[in-house]
Coordinates of C-alpha atoms and ligand atoms in Angstrom, one line a residue:
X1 CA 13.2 -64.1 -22.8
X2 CA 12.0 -60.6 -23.8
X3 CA 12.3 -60.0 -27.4
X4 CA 12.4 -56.6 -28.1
X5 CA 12.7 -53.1 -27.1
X6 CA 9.6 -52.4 -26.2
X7 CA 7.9 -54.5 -28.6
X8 CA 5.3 -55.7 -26.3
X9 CA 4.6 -53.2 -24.3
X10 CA 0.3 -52.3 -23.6
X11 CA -1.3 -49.1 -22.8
X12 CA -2.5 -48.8 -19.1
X13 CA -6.5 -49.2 -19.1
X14 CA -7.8 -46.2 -21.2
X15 CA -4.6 -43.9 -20.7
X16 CA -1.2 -43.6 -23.2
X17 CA 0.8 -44.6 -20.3
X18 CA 3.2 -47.6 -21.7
X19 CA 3.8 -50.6 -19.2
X20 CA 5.9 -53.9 -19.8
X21 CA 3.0 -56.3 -19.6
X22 CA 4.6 -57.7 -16.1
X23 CA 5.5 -55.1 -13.7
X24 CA 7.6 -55.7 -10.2
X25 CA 5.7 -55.5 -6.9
X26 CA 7.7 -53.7 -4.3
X27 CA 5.9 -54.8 -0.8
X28 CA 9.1 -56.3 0.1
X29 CA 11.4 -53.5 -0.3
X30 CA 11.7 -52.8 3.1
X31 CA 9.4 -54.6 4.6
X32 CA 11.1 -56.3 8.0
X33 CA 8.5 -57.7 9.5
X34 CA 6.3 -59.6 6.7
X35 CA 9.0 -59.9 4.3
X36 CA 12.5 -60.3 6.2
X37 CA 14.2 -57.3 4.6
X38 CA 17.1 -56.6 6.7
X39 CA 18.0 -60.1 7.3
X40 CA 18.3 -62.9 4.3
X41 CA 18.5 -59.6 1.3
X42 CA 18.7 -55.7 1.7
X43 CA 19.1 -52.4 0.1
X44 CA 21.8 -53.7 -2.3
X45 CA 19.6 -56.7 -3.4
X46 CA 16.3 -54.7 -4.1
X47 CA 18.6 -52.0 -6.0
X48 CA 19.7 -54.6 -8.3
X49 CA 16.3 -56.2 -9.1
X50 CA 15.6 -52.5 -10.4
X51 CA 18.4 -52.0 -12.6
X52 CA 18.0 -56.1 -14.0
X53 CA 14.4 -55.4 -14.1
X54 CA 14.7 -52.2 -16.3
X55 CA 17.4 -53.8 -18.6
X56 CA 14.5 -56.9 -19.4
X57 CA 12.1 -53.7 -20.6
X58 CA 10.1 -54.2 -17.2
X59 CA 9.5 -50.5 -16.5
X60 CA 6.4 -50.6 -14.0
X61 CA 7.2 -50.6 -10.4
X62 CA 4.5 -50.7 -8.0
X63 CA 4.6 -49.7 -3.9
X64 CA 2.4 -47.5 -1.7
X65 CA 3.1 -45.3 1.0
X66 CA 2.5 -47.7 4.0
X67 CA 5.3 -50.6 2.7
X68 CA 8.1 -50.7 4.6
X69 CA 6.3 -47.6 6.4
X70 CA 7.6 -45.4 3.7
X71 CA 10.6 -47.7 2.9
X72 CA 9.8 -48.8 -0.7
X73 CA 8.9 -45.5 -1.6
X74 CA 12.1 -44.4 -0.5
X75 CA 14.2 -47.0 -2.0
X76 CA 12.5 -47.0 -5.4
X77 CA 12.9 -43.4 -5.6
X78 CA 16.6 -43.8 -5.0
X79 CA 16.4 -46.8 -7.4
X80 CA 15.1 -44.4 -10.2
X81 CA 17.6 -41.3 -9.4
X82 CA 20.2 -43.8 -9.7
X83 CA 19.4 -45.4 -12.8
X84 CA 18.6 -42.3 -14.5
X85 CA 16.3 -44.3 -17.0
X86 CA 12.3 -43.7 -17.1
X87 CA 10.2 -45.8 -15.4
X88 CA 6.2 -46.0 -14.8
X89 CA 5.9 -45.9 -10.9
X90 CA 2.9 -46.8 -9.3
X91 CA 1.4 -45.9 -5.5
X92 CA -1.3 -45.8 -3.1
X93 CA -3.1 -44.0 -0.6
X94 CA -4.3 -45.8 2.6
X95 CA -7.9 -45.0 3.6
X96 CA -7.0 -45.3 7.2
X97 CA -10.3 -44.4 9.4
X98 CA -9.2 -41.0 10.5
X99 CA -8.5 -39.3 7.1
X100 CA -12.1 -38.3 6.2
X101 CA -11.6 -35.3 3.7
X102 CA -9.7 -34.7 0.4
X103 CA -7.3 -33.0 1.7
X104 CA -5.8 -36.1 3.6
X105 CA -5.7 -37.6 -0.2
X106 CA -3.4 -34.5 -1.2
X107 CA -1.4 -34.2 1.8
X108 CA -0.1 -37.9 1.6
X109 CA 0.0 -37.8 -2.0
X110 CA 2.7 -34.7 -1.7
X111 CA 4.3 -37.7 1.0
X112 CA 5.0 -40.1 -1.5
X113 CA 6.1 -37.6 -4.1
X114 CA 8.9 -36.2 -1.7
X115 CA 9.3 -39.7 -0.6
X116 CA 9.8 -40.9 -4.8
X117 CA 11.9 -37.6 -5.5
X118 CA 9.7 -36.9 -8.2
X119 CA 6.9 -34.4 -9.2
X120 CA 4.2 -36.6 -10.5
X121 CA 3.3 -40.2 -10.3
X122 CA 2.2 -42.4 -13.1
X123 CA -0.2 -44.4 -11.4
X124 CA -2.5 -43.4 -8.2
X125 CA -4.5 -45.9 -6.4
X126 CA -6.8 -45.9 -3.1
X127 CA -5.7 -49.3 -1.6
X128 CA -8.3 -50.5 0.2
X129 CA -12.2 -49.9 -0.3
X130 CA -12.4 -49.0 3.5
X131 CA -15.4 -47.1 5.2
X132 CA -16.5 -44.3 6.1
X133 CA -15.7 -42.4 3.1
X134 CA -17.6 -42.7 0.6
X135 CA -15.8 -44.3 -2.6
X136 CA -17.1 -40.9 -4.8
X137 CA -15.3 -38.4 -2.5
X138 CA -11.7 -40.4 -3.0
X139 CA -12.6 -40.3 -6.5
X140 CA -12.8 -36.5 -6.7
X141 CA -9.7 -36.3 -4.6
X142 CA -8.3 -38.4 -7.3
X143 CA -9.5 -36.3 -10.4
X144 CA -8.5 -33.1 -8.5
X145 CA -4.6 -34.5 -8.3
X146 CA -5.0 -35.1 -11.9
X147 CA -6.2 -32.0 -12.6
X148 CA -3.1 -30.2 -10.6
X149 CA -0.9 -32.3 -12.4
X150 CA 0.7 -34.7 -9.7
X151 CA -0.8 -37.7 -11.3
X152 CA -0.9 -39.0 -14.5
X153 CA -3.7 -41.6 -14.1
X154 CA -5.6 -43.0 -11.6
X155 CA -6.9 -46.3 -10.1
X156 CA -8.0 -48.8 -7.2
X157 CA -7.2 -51.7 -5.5
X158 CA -9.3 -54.7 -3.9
X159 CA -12.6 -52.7 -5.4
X160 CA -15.1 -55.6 -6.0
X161 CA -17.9 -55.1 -9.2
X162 CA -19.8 -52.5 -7.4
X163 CA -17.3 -50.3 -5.8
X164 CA -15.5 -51.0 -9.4
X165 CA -18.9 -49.5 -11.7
X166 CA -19.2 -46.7 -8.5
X167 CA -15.4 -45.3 -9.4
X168 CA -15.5 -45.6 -12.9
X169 CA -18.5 -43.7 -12.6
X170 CA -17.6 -41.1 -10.7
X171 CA -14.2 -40.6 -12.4
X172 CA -16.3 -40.5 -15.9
X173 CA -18.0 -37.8 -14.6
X174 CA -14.6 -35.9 -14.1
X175 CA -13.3 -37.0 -17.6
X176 CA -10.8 -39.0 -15.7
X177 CA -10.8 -42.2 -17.1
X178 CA -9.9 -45.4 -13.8
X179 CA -6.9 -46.9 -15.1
X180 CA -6.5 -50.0 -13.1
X181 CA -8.0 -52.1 -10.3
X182 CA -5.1 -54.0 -8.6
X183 CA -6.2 -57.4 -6.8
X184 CA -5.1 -60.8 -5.6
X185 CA -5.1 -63.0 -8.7
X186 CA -3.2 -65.9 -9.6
X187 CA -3.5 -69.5 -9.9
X188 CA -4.7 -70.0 -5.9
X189 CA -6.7 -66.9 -6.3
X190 CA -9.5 -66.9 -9.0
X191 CA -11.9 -65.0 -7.2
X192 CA -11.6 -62.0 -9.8
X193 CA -12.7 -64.9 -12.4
X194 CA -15.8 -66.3 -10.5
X195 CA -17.2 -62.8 -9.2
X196 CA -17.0 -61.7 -13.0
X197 CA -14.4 -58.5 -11.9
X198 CA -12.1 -59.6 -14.6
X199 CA -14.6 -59.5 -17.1
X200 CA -16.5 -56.2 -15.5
X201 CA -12.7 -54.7 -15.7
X202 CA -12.7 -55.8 -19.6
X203 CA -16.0 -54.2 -20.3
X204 CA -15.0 -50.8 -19.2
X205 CA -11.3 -50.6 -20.3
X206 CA -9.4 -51.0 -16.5
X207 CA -6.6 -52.9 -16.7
X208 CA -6.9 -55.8 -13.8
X209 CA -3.5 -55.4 -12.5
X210 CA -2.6 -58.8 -10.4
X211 CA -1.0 -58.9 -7.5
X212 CA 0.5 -62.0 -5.8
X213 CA 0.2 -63.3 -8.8
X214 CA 2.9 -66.2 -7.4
X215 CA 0.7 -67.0 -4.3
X216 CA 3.5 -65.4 -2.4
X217 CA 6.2 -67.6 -3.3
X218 CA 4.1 -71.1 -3.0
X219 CA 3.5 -71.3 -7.4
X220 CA 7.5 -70.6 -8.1
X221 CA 7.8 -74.6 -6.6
X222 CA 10.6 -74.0 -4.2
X223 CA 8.5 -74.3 -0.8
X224 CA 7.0 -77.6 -0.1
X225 CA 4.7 -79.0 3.2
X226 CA 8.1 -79.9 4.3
X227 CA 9.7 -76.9 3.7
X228 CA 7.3 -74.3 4.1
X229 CA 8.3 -70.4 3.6
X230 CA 9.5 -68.2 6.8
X231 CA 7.2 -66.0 9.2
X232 CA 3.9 -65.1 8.7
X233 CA 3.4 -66.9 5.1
X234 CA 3.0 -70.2 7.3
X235 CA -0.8 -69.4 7.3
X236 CA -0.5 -69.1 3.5
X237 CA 1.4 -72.5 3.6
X238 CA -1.1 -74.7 5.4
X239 CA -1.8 -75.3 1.0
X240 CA 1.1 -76.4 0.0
X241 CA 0.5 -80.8 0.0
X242 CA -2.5 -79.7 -1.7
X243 CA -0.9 -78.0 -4.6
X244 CA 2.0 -80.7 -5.6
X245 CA 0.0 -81.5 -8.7
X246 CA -0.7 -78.3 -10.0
X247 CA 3.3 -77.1 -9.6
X248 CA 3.8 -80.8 -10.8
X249 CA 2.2 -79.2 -14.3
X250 CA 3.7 -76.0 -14.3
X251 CA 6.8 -77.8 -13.9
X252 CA 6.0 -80.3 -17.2
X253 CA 4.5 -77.1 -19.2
X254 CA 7.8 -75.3 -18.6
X255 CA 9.6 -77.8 -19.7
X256 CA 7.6 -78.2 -23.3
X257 CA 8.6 -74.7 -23.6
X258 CA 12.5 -75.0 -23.6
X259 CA 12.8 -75.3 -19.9
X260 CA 10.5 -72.7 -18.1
X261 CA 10.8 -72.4 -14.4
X262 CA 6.8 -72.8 -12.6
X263 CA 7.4 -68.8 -11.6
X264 CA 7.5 -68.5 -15.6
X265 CA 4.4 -70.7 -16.4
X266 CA 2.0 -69.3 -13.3
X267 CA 3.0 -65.4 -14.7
X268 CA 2.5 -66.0 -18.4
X269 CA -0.9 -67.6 -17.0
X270 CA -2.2 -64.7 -15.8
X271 CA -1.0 -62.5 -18.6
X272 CA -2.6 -64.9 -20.9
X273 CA -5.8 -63.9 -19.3
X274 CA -5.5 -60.3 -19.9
X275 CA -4.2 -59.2 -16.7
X276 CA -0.6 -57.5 -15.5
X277 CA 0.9 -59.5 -13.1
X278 CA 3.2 -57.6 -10.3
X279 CA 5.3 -60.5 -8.9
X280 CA 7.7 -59.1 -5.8
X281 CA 11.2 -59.7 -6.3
X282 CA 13.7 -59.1 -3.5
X283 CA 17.0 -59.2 -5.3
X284 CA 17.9 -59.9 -9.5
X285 CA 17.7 -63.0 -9.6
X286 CA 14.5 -63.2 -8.9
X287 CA 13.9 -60.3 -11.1
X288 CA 15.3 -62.3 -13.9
X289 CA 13.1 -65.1 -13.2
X290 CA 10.4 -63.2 -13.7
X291 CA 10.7 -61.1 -16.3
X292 CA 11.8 -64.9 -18.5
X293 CA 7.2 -64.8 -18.3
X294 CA 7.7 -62.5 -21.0
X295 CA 8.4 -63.1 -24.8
X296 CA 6.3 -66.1 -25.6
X297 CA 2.6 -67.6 -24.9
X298 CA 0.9 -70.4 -23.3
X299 CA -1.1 -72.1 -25.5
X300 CA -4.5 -72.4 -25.2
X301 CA -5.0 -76.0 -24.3
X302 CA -2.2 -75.5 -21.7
X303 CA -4.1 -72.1 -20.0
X304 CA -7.0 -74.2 -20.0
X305 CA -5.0 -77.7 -18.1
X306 CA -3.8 -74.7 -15.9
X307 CA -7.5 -73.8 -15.3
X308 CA -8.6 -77.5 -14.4
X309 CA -6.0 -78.0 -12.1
X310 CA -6.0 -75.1 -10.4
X311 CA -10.0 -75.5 -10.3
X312 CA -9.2 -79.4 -8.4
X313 CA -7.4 -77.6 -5.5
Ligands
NAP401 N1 -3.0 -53.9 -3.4 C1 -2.8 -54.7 -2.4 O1 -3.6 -54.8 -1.4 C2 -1.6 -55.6 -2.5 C3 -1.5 -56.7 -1.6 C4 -0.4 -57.6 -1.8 C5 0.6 -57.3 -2.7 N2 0.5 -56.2 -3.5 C6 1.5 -55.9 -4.6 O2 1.7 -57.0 -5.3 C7 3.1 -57.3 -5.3 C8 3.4 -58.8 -5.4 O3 2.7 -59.5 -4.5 P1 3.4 -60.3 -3.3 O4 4.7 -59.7 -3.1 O5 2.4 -60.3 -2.2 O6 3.4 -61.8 -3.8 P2 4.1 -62.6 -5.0 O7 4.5 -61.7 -6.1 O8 3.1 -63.7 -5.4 O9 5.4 -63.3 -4.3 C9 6.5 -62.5 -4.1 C10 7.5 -63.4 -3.3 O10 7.8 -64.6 -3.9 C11 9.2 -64.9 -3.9 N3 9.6 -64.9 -5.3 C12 9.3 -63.9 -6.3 N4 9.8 -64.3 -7.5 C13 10.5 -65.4 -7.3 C14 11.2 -66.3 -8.2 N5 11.3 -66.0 -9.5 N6 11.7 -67.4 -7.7 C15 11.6 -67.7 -6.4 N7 10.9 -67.0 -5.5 C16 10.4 -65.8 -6.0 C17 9.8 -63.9 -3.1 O11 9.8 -64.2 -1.7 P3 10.7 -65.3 -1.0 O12 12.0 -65.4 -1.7 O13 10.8 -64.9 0.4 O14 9.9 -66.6 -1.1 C18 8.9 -62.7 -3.3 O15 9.0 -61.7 -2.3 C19 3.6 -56.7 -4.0 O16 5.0 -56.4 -4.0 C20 2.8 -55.4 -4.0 O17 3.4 -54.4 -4.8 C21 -0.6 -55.4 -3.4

């Protein structure tokens, strides 16, 4: 468990923002369609993995303006007026094809602010590296939101090496240093470690900021080829005979550490290689679970049995 205030909190890439090393992804928060919000958990559930979240020093939330269609926003801002406590927030823009200029940056950046009931936000990111705009002009949109003082710092998301180098570069040029680049990484996702974007993220000080960083449910051991989970993470699922003998060992390294769960192990994985995981949680429970990565270490030989398995799949 989390031992101490604060204690192990880390700076955000090259900025003096203070996160909890594990954040909590917000996707689900109401999200009907992908997630099920509405039916097996709702507004009550989410509001409690906030508060359970902030009492285990986890203080960065992340969401973006197209979850839930505005939804998580929403509900994380009234999570935050509630609570009354500080928090980092995090959110995105979309890219979508018809927003071309800067301006479409600032008008749905004023969105999520009015959407978050707040005047700045901590963290920025363009979600998607999508055509036709060119990554520099996002990147000046960025540093100009900076500069008015709506965000704090700035980042991307699913940016490979390239568009990765191309932001930082254009940011540099600003004297906006890119905080973070947020992409799949986990266990059943080391892409970031093969393409060398974890180590081009550790070269120029951005924080690699993991998300589905429990394969979506399949590394917490719960869903099986039997029992695979709801909706549309069947495709996800197709997996899950394959994995048995990786959760089979995040199951037997959880238990050398005083009885981890494999949601526990597969987090403190990723942590252990220099990343901050965002695991969704829909209710406390789940917050709980995940926040229990916190406050110890793999060791080394078991990060690198981790790595072998994972590398068998
Ligand atoms: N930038 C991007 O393009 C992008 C893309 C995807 C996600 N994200 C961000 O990353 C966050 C996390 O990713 P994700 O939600 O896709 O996947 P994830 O964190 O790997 O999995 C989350 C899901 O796993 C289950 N779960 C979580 N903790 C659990 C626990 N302790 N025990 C049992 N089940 C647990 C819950 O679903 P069930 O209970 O239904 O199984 C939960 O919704 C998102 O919320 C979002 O903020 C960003």
């Amino acid at each position: 468990m989390n031992d101490g205030p604060l204690a192990e909190h880390v700076l955000l890439g090259g900025t003096d923002i203070r996160i909890s090393p594990l954040g909590i992804g917000t996707w689900a928060w109401g999200d009907r369609f992908y997630w099920g919000y509405g039916r097996e958990y709702g507004e009550d559930d989410v509001q409690a993995a906030f508060g359970l979240a902030l009492d285990r020093n986890v203080n960065f939330f992340d969401t973006a303006e197209v979850y839930g269609f505005g939804r998580s926003e929403r509900l994380l801002g009234q999570a935050l007026r509630a609570s009354g406590k500080p928090a980092v927030v995090a959110t995105k823009f979309m890219p979508l094809p018809w927003r071309l200029r800067r301006a479409s940056l600032h008008r749905a950046l004023r969105g999520s602010l009015r959407r978050l009931g707040v005047q700045q936000v901590d963290l920025y990111q363009i979600h998607w590296p999508f055509p036709p705009v060119p990554i520099e002009r996002w990147m000046q949109a960025l540093a100009d939101a900076v500069e008015e003082g709506l965000v704090r710092a700035v980042g991307v998301s699913n940016y490979n090496v390239d568009q990765l180098r191309r932001a930082h570069e254009a940011l540099a040029k600003r004297g906006v240093p890119l905080a973070s680049n947020q992409v799949e990484y986990s266990l059943l996702q080391r892409g970031p470690e093969r393409s060398g974007l974890l180590a081009a993220c550790r070269d120029l000080g951005v924080t690699l900021i993991a998300y589905s960083p429990l394969g979506q449910g399949l590394l917490t051991g719960k869903y099986t080829a039997g029992h695979p989970p709801p909706g549309a993470r069947r495709r996800r699922a197709r997996r899950l005979g394959r994995i048995e003998p990786l959760i089979g060992l995040l199951r037997q390294i959880g238990e050398a550490h005083g009885g981890k769960t494999p949601a526990q192990v597969a987090l403190n994985w990723t942590i252990c290689k220099g990343t901050v995981p965002i695991p969704g949680a829909k209710n406390a429970r789940q917050a709980e679970d995940n926040a229990g990565a916190l406050g110890w270490r793999l060791a080394g030989d078991e990060v690198a049995a981790l790595d072998a398995a994972s590398e068998a799949l």
